Coordinates of C-alpha atoms and ligand atoms in Angstrom, one line a residue:
X16 CA 44.0 32.8 -37.0
X17 CA 42.1 33.9 -33.9
X18 CA 42.9 36.8 -31.5
X19 CA 43.9 34.5 -28.7
X20 CA 46.2 32.5 -31.0
X21 CA 47.9 35.6 -32.4
X22 CA 48.5 37.0 -29.0
X23 CA 49.4 33.8 -27.2
X24 CA 53.0 35.0 -26.5
X25 CA 51.9 38.5 -25.4
X26 CA 48.9 38.5 -23.1
X27 CA 45.5 36.9 -22.7
X28 CA 42.7 38.4 -24.7
X29 CA 39.5 38.8 -22.7
X30 CA 35.9 39.8 -23.3
X31 CA 33.1 40.8 -21.0
X32 CA 30.3 38.3 -21.2
X33 CA 26.7 38.3 -19.9
X34 CA 23.9 35.8 -19.7
X35 CA 22.7 36.7 -23.3
X36 CA 25.9 37.0 -25.2
X37 CA 27.0 33.7 -23.6
X38 CA 24.1 32.1 -25.6
X39 CA 24.0 34.3 -28.7
X40 CA 27.8 34.5 -29.2
X41 CA 29.2 31.5 -27.3
X42 CA 31.1 30.1 -30.2
X43 CA 32.7 33.5 -31.1
X44 CA 33.7 33.9 -27.5
X45 CA 35.3 30.5 -27.1
X46 CA 37.0 30.7 -30.5
X47 CA 38.6 34.2 -30.2
X48 CA 39.0 34.9 -26.4
X49 CA 40.7 33.1 -23.5
X50 CA 39.7 35.2 -20.6
X51 CA 36.3 36.4 -19.2
X52 CA 34.8 39.1 -17.1
X53 CA 31.1 39.1 -16.1
X54 CA 29.7 42.3 -17.4
X55 CA 27.3 42.6 -14.4
X56 CA 26.6 39.2 -13.0
X57 CA 29.2 39.2 -10.2
X58 CA 28.6 42.8 -9.1
X59 CA 27.3 43.3 -5.5
X60 CA 23.8 44.2 -6.4
X61 CA 23.5 41.4 -8.9
X62 CA 24.3 38.7 -6.4
X63 CA 22.7 40.4 -3.3
X64 CA 19.3 42.1 -3.1
X65 CA 18.5 45.2 -1.0
X66 CA 17.1 42.7 1.6
X67 CA 20.5 41.0 1.8
X68 CA 19.3 37.8 0.0
X69 CA 22.0 36.2 -2.2
X70 CA 21.2 34.6 -5.5
X71 CA 24.0 33.2 -7.7
X72 CA 22.0 31.8 -10.6
X73 CA 23.1 34.2 -13.4
X74 CA 26.8 34.2 -12.3
X75 CA 26.8 30.4 -11.9
X76 CA 25.6 30.0 -15.6
X77 CA 28.6 32.0 -16.8
X78 CA 30.9 30.1 -14.6
X79 CA 29.6 26.8 -16.2
X80 CA 30.2 28.3 -19.6
X81 CA 33.8 29.3 -18.6
X82 CA 34.4 25.8 -17.1
X83 CA 33.2 24.0 -20.2
X84 CA 35.4 26.2 -22.3
X85 CA 38.4 26.0 -19.9
X86 CA 38.5 29.7 -19.5
X87 CA 39.3 31.7 -16.3
X88 CA 37.3 34.7 -15.0
X89 CA 38.5 38.0 -13.6
X90 CA 36.2 38.8 -10.7
X91 CA 34.4 42.2 -11.0
X92 CA 33.9 43.7 -8.5
X93 CA 33.7 43.8 -4.7
X94 CA 33.7 47.5 -3.6
X95 CA 32.1 50.1 -5.8
X96 CA 29.8 53.1 -5.2
X97 CA 27.5 51.9 -8.1
X98 CA 25.5 48.7 -8.5
X99 CA 25.7 48.0 -4.8
X100 CA 22.7 47.4 -2.4
X101 CA 22.4 50.8 -0.7
X102 CA 20.7 49.2 2.3
X103 CA 24.1 47.9 3.5
X104 CA 25.1 51.5 4.4
X105 CA 22.0 52.0 6.6
X106 CA 22.0 48.5 8.1
X107 CA 25.7 48.7 8.9
X108 CA 26.4 52.4 9.7
X109 CA 29.7 52.0 11.6
X110 CA 33.2 51.3 10.4
X111 CA 33.4 47.9 12.1
X112 CA 29.9 46.8 10.9
X113 CA 30.4 47.8 7.3
X114 CA 33.8 46.1 7.1
X115 CA 32.3 42.9 8.6
X116 CA 29.5 43.1 6.0
X117 CA 32.0 43.4 3.1
X118 CA 34.1 40.6 4.5
X119 CA 31.1 38.4 4.6
X120 CA 30.3 39.3 1.0
X121 CA 33.9 38.5 -0.1
X122 CA 33.7 35.2 1.6
X123 CA 30.4 34.2 0.0
X124 CA 31.2 35.4 -3.5
X125 CA 35.0 35.1 -3.7
X126 CA 35.2 31.6 -2.2
X127 CA 32.3 30.3 -4.3
X128 CA 34.2 31.2 -7.4
X129 CA 37.8 30.8 -6.3
X130 CA 38.5 27.8 -8.7
X131 CA 37.4 29.8 -11.8
X132 CA 38.7 33.3 -10.9
X133 CA 42.4 34.1 -10.7
X134 CA 42.0 37.8 -9.7
X135 CA 39.5 40.3 -8.4
X136 CA 38.8 44.0 -8.8
X137 CA 38.8 44.7 -5.0
X138 CA 37.9 48.3 -5.4
X139 CA 36.5 50.0 -8.5
X140 CA 36.6 53.8 -9.3
X141 CA 37.6 55.2 -6.0
X142 CA 39.2 58.3 -7.4
X143 CA 37.3 61.6 -7.7
X144 CA 36.9 63.0 -11.2
X145 CA 37.0 66.6 -10.0
X146 CA 40.3 68.4 -10.5
X147 CA 42.0 69.0 -7.2
X148 CA 40.2 66.2 -5.5
X149 CA 41.5 62.8 -4.4
X150 CA 39.2 60.1 -3.2
X151 CA 35.6 60.0 -4.5
X152 CA 33.1 60.9 -1.8
X153 CA 31.3 57.6 -1.3
X154 CA 29.5 55.9 1.6
X155 CA 32.5 53.6 2.0
X156 CA 34.7 56.7 2.5
X157 CA 32.3 58.4 4.8
X158 CA 31.6 55.4 7.0
X159 CA 35.0 53.6 7.1
X160 CA 37.3 56.5 6.6
X161 CA 40.2 57.4 4.3
X162 CA 42.0 54.1 4.8
X163 CA 39.0 52.1 3.5
X164 CA 40.9 50.9 0.4
X165 CA 43.8 49.6 2.6
X166 CA 41.2 47.7 4.7
X167 CA 39.4 46.2 1.7
X168 CA 42.6 44.9 0.1
X169 CA 43.9 43.5 3.4
X170 CA 40.6 41.8 4.0
X171 CA 40.5 40.4 0.4
X172 CA 44.0 39.0 0.9
X173 CA 42.9 37.3 4.1
X174 CA 39.8 35.8 2.6
X175 CA 41.3 34.9 -0.8
X176 CA 45.0 34.5 -0.4
X177 CA 45.5 32.9 -3.8
X178 CA 43.8 35.6 -5.9
X179 CA 45.6 38.6 -7.5
X180 CA 44.1 41.8 -6.2
X181 CA 43.5 44.8 -8.5
X182 CA 42.4 48.5 -8.3
X183 CA 40.4 49.4 -11.4
X184 CA 39.5 52.8 -12.8
X185 CA 38.5 54.8 -15.9
X186 CA 39.9 58.0 -17.5
X187 CA 43.2 56.5 -16.4
X188 CA 45.2 58.4 -19.0
X189 CA 43.9 61.9 -18.0
X190 CA 46.9 63.5 -16.4
X191 CA 45.3 64.6 -13.1
X192 CA 43.5 61.3 -12.7
X193 CA 46.6 59.3 -13.6
X194 CA 48.6 61.2 -10.9
X195 CA 45.9 60.4 -8.3
X196 CA 45.7 56.7 -9.2
X197 CA 49.5 56.6 -8.9
X198 CA 49.4 58.4 -5.6
X199 CA 46.8 55.9 -4.3
X200 CA 48.4 52.7 -5.4
X201 CA 52.0 53.7 -4.6
X202 CA 50.8 54.8 -1.2
X203 CA 49.2 51.4 -0.7
X204 CA 52.4 49.6 -1.8
X205 CA 54.5 51.7 0.6
X206 CA 52.2 50.8 3.5
X207 CA 52.5 47.1 2.6
X208 CA 48.9 46.8 1.5
X209 CA 48.6 43.6 -0.7
X210 CA 47.8 45.1 -4.1
X211 CA 49.0 43.2 -7.1
X212 CA 47.9 45.4 -10.0
X213 CA 46.1 48.2 -11.7
X214 CA 43.1 47.7 -14.0
X215 CA 43.0 50.3 -16.8
X216 CA 39.4 50.4 -18.0
X217 CA 40.3 52.0 -21.3
X218 CA 36.9 53.3 -22.5
X219 CA 38.4 55.3 -25.4
X220 CA 37.1 57.0 -28.5
X221 CA 38.7 57.4 -31.9
X222 CA 39.8 60.9 -31.1
X223 CA 41.0 60.7 -27.5
X224 CA 43.2 60.0 -25.7
X225 CA 45.8 60.0 -28.4
X226 CA 48.2 57.1 -28.6
X227 CA 51.2 59.1 -27.2
X228 CA 49.2 60.0 -24.1
X229 CA 48.3 56.3 -23.7
X230 CA 51.9 55.3 -24.1
X231 CA 53.0 57.8 -21.5
X232 CA 50.4 56.5 -19.1
X233 CA 51.4 52.9 -19.7
X234 CA 55.0 53.9 -18.9
X235 CA 54.0 55.6 -15.7
X236 CA 51.9 52.7 -14.5
X237 CA 54.5 50.2 -15.5
X238 CA 57.0 52.1 -13.3
X239 CA 55.0 51.3 -10.2
X240 CA 56.2 47.7 -10.4
X241 CA 52.6 46.6 -10.3
X242 CA 51.0 44.3 -12.9
X243 CA 48.7 46.0 -15.5
X244 CA 45.5 44.8 -17.1
X245 CA 43.5 46.5 -19.8
X246 CA 40.1 45.7 -18.3
X247 CA 37.2 47.2 -20.3
X248 CA 38.5 48.3 -23.7
X249 CA 36.2 49.8 -26.3
X250 CA 36.7 52.6 -28.8
X251 CA 33.6 54.7 -29.4
X252 CA 33.3 56.4 -32.8
X253 CA 31.9 59.5 -31.0
X254 CA 33.4 62.2 -28.9
X255 CA 31.8 62.1 -25.4
X256 CA 29.9 65.4 -26.1
X257 CA 28.8 64.4 -29.6
X258 CA 25.2 63.3 -29.5
X259 CA 24.7 62.9 -33.2
X260 CA 23.0 59.7 -34.4
X261 CA 24.1 58.7 -37.9
X262 CA 22.5 55.2 -37.8
X263 CA 25.2 53.5 -39.7
X264 CA 29.0 53.7 -39.6
X265 CA 30.7 55.5 -42.5
X266 CA 33.8 53.8 -43.9
X267 CA 35.9 56.8 -42.9
X268 CA 34.9 56.3 -39.2
X269 CA 35.7 52.6 -39.4
X270 CA 39.1 53.3 -41.0
X271 CA 39.9 55.8 -38.2
X272 CA 38.8 53.2 -35.6
X273 CA 40.9 50.5 -37.2
X274 CA 44.0 52.8 -37.2
X275 CA 43.4 53.6 -33.5
X276 CA 43.0 50.0 -32.5
X277 CA 46.1 49.0 -34.5
X278 CA 48.2 51.7 -32.8
X279 CA 46.8 50.8 -29.4
X280 CA 47.6 47.2 -29.6
X281 CA 51.1 48.0 -30.9
X282 CA 51.6 50.1 -27.7
X283 CA 50.2 47.2 -25.6
X284 CA 52.6 44.8 -27.3
X285 CA 55.5 47.0 -26.3
X286 CA 54.4 46.6 -22.7
X287 CA 53.8 42.9 -22.8
X288 CA 56.2 42.3 -19.9
X289 CA 53.8 44.1 -17.5
X290 CA 50.4 43.6 -19.2
X291 CA 48.7 40.3 -18.3
X292 CA 45.5 40.7 -20.3
X293 CA 43.6 42.9 -22.6
X294 CA 39.9 42.6 -22.2
X295 CA 37.3 44.1 -24.5
X296 CA 34.1 45.4 -23.0
X297 CA 31.8 43.3 -25.1
X298 CA 32.0 40.7 -27.8
X299 CA 30.5 42.4 -30.9
X300 CA 28.9 45.8 -31.7
X301 CA 25.4 44.3 -31.3
X302 CA 25.8 44.4 -27.6
X303 CA 27.7 47.2 -26.0
X304 CA 26.8 49.6 -23.2
X305 CA 27.8 52.4 -25.6
X306 CA 24.6 51.8 -27.6
X307 CA 22.9 53.2 -24.5
X308 CA 25.4 55.6 -23.0
X309 CA 25.8 58.6 -23.1
X310 CA 23.0 58.6 -25.7
X311 CA 20.2 56.0 -25.2
X312 CA 19.5 53.7 -28.1
X313 CA 22.1 55.2 -30.4
X314 CA 24.1 52.6 -32.4
X315 CA 27.8 52.9 -31.7
X316 CA 30.4 50.5 -33.2
X317 CA 33.1 50.2 -30.6
X318 CA 34.4 46.6 -30.8
X319 CA 36.3 44.3 -33.1
X320 CA 33.4 42.3 -34.4
X321 CA 30.3 43.8 -36.1
X322 CA 26.6 43.2 -35.3
X323 CA 26.7 39.9 -37.1
X324 CA 29.9 38.8 -35.3
X325 CA 32.1 39.3 -38.4
X326 CA 35.6 40.7 -38.0
X327 CA 35.8 44.4 -38.7
X328 CA 38.7 46.4 -40.1
X329 CA 39.7 47.1 -36.5
X330 CA 40.1 43.3 -36.0
X331 CA 42.5 43.0 -39.0
X332 CA 44.5 46.1 -37.7
X333 CA 45.0 44.4 -34.4
X334 CA 46.1 41.2 -36.1
X335 CA 48.5 42.9 -38.5
X336 CA 52.0 42.5 -37.0
Ligands
LIG22 C1 32.3 50.8 -15.5 C2 32.3 49.5 -14.7 C3 31.8 48.3 -15.6 C4 30.6 48.8 -16.4 C5 31.0 50.0 -17.2 C6 29.8 50.4 -18.1 O1 33.4 50.9 -16.3 O2 33.5 49.1 -14.1 O3 31.4 47.3 -14.8 O4 29.5 49.0 -15.6 O5 31.2 51.0 -16.3 O6 29.2 49.4 -18.8

């Protein structure tokens, strides 16, 4: 049985895809998964150059793959401080100009893909990581002002009325960050801003956050009444500050990882009423951003399939219920 079959009554099982994995692991993707996110190809700076020239070739190829496999795509992402042409902030230095520029971007990209996407991350990672802070200090905040998320969601709704609109962030189980994400999205809801859900990136490692912490955060997010998505799941075998490089995974590490994944999916199943999809950030261990971050060129083994695309112990743990 495959992941998507096993979870058919729970939630969609997604993966991020890029123009290489689409070719190297196309079969595995279409067999196991039923939802896609472009790893990079729909990001602002991937479709639009610093000169403001749009090119959709790479994203279009993934859309073709999705169409031929009858899969939908979650759009990622419109407004983010990273991977965005920095020239927009100098070319459009006032609130009105910058908002008009992003509206134009949403119209070009969002409408082009509206048949294949059902939702978009309207804003990614707007909360500050510093304790005691709230919104991250970005050009969007500086130029548009503190209500820039409200503006972006309202605009997205006008441009793409049939898409579900998400706020997406990481470290979403860290208590201070969780409180700030809740403050943000609940404030938006109260002000009548059209937000449908919260994307929990879920870049975890086998030590942290522990499953009780994750369960508590799922409960808190579920209580907002918004839809939830697990948007970028992977489980590193290293603590963030651990820069060791063992070269191959020990069976003890793989067992720990399998246990973690098993418990995690058990918690997700308990929240099936509010979780629409669980998306892994990559298809197999061969291609993961964690092979380059935070240590460049260090093998990590964060996913459910190994380098060859074979199911790992973690896969069987997720399937064991
Ligand atoms: C964030 C972004 C993703 C991706 C990862 C790292 O989580 O939302 O698009 O860039 O970082 O790969």
